[in-house]
mmCIF file of C-alpha atoms in Angstrom:
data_model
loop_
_atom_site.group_PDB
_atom_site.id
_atom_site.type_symbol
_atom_site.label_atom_id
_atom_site.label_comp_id
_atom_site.label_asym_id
_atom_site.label_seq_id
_atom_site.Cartn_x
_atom_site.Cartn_y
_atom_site.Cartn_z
ATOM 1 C CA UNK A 440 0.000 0.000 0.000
ATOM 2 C CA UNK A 441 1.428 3.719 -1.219
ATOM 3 C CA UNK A 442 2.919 5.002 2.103
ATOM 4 C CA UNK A 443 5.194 7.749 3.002
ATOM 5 C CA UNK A 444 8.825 6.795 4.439
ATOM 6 C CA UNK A 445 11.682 8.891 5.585
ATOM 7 C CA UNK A 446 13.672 8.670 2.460
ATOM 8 C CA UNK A 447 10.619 8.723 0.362
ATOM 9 C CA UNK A 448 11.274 11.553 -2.615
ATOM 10 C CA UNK A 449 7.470 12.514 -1.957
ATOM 11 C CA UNK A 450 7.977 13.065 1.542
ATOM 12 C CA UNK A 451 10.485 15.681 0.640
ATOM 13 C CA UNK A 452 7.496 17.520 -1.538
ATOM 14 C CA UNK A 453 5.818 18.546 1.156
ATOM 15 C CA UNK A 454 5.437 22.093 0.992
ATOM 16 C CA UNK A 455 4.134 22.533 4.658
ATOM 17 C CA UNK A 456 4.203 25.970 6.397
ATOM 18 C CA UNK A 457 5.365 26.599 10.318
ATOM 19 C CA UNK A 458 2.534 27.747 12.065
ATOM 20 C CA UNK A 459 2.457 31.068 13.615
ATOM 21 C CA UNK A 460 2.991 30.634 17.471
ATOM 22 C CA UNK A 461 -0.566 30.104 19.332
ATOM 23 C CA UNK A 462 -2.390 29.405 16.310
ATOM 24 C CA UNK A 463 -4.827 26.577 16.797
ATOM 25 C CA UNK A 464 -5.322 23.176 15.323
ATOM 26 C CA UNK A 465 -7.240 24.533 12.922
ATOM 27 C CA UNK A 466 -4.309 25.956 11.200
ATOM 28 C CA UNK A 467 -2.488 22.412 10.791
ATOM 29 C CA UNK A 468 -5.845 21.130 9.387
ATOM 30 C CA UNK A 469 -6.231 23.353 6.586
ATOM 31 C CA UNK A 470 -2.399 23.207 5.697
ATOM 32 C CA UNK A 471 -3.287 19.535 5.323
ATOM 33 C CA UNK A 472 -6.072 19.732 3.312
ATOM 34 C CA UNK A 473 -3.716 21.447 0.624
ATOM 35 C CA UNK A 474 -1.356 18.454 1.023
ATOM 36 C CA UNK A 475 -4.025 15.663 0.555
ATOM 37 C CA UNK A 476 -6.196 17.404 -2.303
ATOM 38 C CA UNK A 477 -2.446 18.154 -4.138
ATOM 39 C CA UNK A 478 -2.703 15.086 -6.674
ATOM 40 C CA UNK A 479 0.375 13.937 -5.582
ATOM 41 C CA UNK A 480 -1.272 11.238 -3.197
ATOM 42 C CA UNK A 481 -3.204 8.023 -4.467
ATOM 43 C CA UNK A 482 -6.111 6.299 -2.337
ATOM 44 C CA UNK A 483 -4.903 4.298 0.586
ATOM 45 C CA UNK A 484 -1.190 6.384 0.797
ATOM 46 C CA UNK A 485 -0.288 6.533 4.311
ATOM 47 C CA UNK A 486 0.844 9.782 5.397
ATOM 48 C CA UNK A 487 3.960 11.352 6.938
ATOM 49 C CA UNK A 488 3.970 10.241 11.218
ATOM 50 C CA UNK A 489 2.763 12.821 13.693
ATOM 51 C CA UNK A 490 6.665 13.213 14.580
ATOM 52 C CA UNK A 491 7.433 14.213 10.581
ATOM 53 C CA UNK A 492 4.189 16.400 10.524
ATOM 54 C CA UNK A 493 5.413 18.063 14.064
ATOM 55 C CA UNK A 494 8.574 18.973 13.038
ATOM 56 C CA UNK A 495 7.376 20.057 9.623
ATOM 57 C CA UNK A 496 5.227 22.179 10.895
ATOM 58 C CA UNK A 497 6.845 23.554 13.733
ATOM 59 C CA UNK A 498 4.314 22.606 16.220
ATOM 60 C CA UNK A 499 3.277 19.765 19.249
ATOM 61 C CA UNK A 500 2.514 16.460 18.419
ATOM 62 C CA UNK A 501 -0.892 17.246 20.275
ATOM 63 C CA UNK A 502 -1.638 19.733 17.310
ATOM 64 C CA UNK A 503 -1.448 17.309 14.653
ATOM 65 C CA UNK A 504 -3.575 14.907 16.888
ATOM 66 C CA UNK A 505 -6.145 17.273 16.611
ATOM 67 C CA UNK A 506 -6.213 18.115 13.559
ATOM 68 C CA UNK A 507 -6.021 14.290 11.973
ATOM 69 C CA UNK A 508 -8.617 13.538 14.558
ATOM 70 C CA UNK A 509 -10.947 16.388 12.726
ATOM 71 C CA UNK A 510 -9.909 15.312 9.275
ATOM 72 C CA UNK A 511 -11.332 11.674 10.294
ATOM 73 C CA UNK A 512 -14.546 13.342 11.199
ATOM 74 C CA UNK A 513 -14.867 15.249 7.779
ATOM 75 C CA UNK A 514 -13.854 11.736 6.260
ATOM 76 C CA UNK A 515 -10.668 12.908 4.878
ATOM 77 C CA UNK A 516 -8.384 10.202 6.563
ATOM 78 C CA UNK A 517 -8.923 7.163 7.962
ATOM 79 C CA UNK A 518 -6.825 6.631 11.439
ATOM 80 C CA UNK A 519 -5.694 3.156 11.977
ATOM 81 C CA UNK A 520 -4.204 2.496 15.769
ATOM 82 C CA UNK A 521 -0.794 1.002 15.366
ATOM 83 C CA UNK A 522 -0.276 1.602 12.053
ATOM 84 C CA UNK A 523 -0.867 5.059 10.771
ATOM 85 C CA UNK A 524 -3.108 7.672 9.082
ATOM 86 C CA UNK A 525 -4.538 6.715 5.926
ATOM 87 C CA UNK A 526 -5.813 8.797 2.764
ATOM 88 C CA UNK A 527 -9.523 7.919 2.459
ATOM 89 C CA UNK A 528 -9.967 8.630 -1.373
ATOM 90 C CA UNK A 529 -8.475 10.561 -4.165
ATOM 91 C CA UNK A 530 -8.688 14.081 -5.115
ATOM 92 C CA UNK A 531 -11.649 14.279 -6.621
ATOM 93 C CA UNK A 532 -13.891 12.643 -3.559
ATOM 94 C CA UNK A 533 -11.940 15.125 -1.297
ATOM 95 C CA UNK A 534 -13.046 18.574 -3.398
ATOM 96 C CA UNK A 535 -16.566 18.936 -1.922
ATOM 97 C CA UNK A 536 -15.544 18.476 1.805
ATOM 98 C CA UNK A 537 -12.733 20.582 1.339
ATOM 99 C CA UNK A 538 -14.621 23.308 -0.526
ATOM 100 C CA UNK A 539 -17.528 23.251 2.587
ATOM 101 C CA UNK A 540 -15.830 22.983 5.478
ATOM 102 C CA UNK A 541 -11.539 24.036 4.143
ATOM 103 C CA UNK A 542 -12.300 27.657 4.415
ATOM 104 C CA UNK A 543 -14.048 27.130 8.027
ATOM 105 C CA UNK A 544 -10.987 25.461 8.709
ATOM 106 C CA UNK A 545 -8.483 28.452 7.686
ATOM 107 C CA UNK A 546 -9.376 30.483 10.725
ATOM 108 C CA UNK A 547 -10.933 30.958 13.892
ATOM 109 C CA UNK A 548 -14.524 30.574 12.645
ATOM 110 C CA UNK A 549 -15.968 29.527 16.033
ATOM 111 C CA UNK A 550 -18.569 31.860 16.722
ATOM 112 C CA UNK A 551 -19.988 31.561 13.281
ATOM 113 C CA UNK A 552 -20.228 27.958 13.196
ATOM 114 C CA UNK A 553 -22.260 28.650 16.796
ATOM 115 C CA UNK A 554 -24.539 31.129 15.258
ATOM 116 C CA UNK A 555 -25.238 28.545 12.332
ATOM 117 C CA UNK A 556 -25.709 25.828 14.756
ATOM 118 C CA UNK A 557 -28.175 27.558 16.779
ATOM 119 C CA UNK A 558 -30.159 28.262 14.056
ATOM 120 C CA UNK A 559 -30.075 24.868 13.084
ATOM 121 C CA UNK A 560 -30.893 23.697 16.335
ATOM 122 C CA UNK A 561 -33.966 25.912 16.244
ATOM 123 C CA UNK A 562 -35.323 24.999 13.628
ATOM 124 C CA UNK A 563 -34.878 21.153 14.092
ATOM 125 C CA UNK A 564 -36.288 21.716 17.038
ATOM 126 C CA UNK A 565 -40.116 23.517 15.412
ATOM 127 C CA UNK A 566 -39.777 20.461 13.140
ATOM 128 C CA UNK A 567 -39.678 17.945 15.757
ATOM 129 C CA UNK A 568 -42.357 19.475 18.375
ATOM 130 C CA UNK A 569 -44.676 18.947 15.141
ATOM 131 C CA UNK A 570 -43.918 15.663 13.838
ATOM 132 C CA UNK A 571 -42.055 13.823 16.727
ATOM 133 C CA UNK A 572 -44.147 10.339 17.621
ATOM 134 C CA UNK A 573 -44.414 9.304 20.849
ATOM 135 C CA UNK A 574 -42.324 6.695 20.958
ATOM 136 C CA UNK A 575 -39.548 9.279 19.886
ATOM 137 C CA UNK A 576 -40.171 11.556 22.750
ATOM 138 C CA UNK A 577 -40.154 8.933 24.874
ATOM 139 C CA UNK A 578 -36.298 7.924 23.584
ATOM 140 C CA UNK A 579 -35.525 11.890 24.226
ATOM 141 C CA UNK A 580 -37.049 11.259 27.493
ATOM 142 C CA UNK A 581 -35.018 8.484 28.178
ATOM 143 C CA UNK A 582 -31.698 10.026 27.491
ATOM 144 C CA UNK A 583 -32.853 13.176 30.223
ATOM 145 C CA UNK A 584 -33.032 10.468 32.915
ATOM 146 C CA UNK A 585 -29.269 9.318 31.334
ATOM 147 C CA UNK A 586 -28.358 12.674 31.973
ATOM 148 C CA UNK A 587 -29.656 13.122 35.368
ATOM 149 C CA UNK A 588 -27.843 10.168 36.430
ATOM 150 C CA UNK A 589 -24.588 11.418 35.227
ATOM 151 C CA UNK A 590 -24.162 14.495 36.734
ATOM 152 C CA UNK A 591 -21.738 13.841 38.337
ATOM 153 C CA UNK A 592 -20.332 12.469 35.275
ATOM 154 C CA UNK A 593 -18.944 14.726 32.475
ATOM 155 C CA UNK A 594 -18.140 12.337 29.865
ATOM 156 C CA UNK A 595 -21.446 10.357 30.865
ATOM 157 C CA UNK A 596 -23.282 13.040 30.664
ATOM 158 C CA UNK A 597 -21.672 14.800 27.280
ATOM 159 C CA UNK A 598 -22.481 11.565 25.417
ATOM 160 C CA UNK A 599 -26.046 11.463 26.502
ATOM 161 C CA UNK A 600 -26.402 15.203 25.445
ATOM 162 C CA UNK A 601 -25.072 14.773 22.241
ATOM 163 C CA UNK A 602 -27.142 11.256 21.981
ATOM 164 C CA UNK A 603 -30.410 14.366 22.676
ATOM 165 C CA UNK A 604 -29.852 16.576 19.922
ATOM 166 C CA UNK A 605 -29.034 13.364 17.948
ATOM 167 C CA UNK A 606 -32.729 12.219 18.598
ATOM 168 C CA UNK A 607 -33.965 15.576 18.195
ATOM 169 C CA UNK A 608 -32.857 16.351 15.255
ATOM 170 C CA UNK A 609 -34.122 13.076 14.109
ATOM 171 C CA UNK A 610 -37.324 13.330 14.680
ATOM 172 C CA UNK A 611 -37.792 16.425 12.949
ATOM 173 C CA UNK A 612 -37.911 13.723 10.064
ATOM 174 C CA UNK A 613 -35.505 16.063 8.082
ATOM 175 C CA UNK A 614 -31.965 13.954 7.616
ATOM 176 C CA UNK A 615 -30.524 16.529 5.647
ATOM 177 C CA UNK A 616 -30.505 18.844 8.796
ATOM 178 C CA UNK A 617 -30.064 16.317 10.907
ATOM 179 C CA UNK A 618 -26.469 15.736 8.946
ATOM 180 C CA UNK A 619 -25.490 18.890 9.223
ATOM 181 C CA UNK A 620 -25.970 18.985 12.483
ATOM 182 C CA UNK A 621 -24.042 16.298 13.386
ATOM 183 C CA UNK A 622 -21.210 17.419 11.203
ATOM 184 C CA UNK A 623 -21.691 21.280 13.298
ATOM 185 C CA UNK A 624 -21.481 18.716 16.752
ATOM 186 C CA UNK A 625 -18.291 17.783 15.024
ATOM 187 C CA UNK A 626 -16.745 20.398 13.906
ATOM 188 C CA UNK A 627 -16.946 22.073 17.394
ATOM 189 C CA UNK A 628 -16.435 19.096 19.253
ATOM 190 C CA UNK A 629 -12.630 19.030 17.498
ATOM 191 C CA UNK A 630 -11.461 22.637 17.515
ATOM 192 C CA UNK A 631 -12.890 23.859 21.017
ATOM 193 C CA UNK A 632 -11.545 22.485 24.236
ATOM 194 C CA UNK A 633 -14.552 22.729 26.122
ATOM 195 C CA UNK A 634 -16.038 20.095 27.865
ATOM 196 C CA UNK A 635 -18.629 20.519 30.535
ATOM 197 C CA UNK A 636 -16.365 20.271 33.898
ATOM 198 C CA UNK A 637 -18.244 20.960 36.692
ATOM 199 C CA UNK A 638 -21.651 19.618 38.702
ATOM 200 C CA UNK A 639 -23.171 23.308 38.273
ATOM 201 C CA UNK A 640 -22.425 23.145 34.562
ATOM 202 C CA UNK A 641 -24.074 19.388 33.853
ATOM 203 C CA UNK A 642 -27.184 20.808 36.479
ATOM 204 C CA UNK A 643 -27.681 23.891 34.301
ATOM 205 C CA UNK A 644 -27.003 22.226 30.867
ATOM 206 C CA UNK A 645 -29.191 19.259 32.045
ATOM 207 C CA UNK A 646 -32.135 21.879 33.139
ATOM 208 C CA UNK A 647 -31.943 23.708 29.631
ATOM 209 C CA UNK A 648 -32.468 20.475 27.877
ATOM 210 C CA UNK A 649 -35.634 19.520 30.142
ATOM 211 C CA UNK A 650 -37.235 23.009 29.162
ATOM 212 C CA UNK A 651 -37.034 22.050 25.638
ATOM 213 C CA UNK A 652 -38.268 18.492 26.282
ATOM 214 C CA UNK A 653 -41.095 19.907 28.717
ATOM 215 C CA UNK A 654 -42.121 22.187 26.065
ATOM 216 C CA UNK A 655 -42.115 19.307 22.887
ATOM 217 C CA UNK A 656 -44.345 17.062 25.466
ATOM 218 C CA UNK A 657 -46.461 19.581 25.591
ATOM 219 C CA UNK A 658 -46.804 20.187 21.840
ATOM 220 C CA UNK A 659 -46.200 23.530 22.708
ATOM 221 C CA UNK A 660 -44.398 25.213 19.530
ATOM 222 C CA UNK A 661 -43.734 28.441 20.907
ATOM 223 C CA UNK A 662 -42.458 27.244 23.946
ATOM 224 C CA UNK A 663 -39.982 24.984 22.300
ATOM 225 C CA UNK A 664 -38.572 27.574 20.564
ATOM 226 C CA UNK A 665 -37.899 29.925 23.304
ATOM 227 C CA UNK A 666 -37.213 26.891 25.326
ATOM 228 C CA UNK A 667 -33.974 25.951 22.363
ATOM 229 C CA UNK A 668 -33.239 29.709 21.990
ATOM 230 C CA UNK A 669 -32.482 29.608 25.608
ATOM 231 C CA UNK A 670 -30.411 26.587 25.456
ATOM 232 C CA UNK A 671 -28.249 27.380 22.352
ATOM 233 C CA UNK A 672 -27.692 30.759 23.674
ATOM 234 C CA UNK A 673 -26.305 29.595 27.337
ATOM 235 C CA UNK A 674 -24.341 26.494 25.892
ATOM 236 C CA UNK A 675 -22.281 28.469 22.728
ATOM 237 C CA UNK A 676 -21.773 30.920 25.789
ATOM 238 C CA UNK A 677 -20.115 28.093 27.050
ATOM 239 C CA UNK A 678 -17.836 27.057 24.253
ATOM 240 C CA UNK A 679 -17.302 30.911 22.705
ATOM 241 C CA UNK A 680 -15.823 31.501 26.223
ATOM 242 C CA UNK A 681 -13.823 28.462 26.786
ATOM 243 C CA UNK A 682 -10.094 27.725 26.989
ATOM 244 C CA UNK A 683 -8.599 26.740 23.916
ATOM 245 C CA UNK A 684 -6.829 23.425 23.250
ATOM 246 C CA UNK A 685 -3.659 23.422 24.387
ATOM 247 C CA UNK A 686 -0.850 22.586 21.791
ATOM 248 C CA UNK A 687 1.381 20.279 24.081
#
């Protein structure tokens, strides 16, 4: 399988940049994206290890983490544990992820990835108040009681919110939002180190999502709305305001 060595004449192509000091992982990611939609890599080449792409780049090994780990989300590259980091297809199959999410990935696009999301969010929301059957409010339902008993649980409890607006979203019975929502979850998920921390956080993101829930038992449109406007405006509050990930 094509793979980069550390003699390899391709490996000595690379025309990677040093990163300005304290710029984020978002900066490796789209210098990346150049390299892999080049030409100059077929389908299945394995690329250069974190160590190459460090030094190349003039930045922490943590860096590059992050950024492969967000190119695996987009589908760019495919990680493999013990062996490497993988091209996923060729050029061509790369162009429309690149052109849709390579310029959100050039800089510090954060807050208007949140303003997108919460509009999203909104509006999956209306859709799923109106069409939602009662067996799917009963699977939100279910993953409120997850959350309640993890609140004293951050990772517990993040994967049981995400596993909410998941549901959500899907019952709105649009997929094509519900997509792009999950590729939004992604996308901030990667480039912003926030995590909820603390009991009072999990309490107050927990209490947010039963207003919205509360409000879509009740079939109450309005109320769901305000309910989600609430929400999204507290919890990109959280992540806007959050430390950054730290590059090693």
């Amino acid at each position: 399988m094509p793979a980069f060595s550390e003699n390899d004449p391709l490996n000595m192509r690379l025309e990677l940049e040093s990163v300005p000091t304290g710029s984020p992982a978002s900066e490796v990611a789209r210098q990346l994206v150049s390299l892999l939609t080049a030409g100059d890599l077929a389908p299945g080449s394995r690329l250069p290890s974190e160590r190459v792409l460090a030094e190349r780049l003039g930045v922490g090994r943590s860096a590059v983490r992050e950024a492969l780990a967000a190119l695996e989300i987009l589908g760019i590259v495919q990680i493999r544990p013990g062996s490497g980091t993988y091209l996923r297809g060729g050029t061509s199959d790369l162009l429309p992820t690149t052109l849709s999410w390579g310029l959100m990935l050039a800089s510090n696009r954060t807050r208007e990835l949140l303003e997108i999301r919460s509009s999203l969010e909104r509006t999956a929301a209306i859709l799923a108040v109106q069409r939602a059957t009662d067996e799917e409010l009963d699977a939100l339902g279910a993953t409120l009681d997850q959350q309640d008993a993890a609140l004293d649980d951050p990772t517990a409890f993040i994967e049981a919110d995400v596993r909410f607006h998941i549901l959500l979203a899907r019952a709105g019975g649009n997929d094509v939002l519900a997509d792009l929502l999950q590729s939004l979850r992604s996308m901030l998920s990667v480039w912003v180190g926030r995590r909820v921390t603390t009991r009072e956080a999990t309490e107050a993101a927990y209490r947010e999502h039963r207003a919205v829930f509360d409000a879509m038992r009740s079939r109450d449109v309005a109320a769901t709305q305000r309910a989600m406007d609430e929400h999204m405006a507290t919890a990109s509050a959280r992540i806007e305001h959050a430390d950054p990930v730290p590059t090693e």
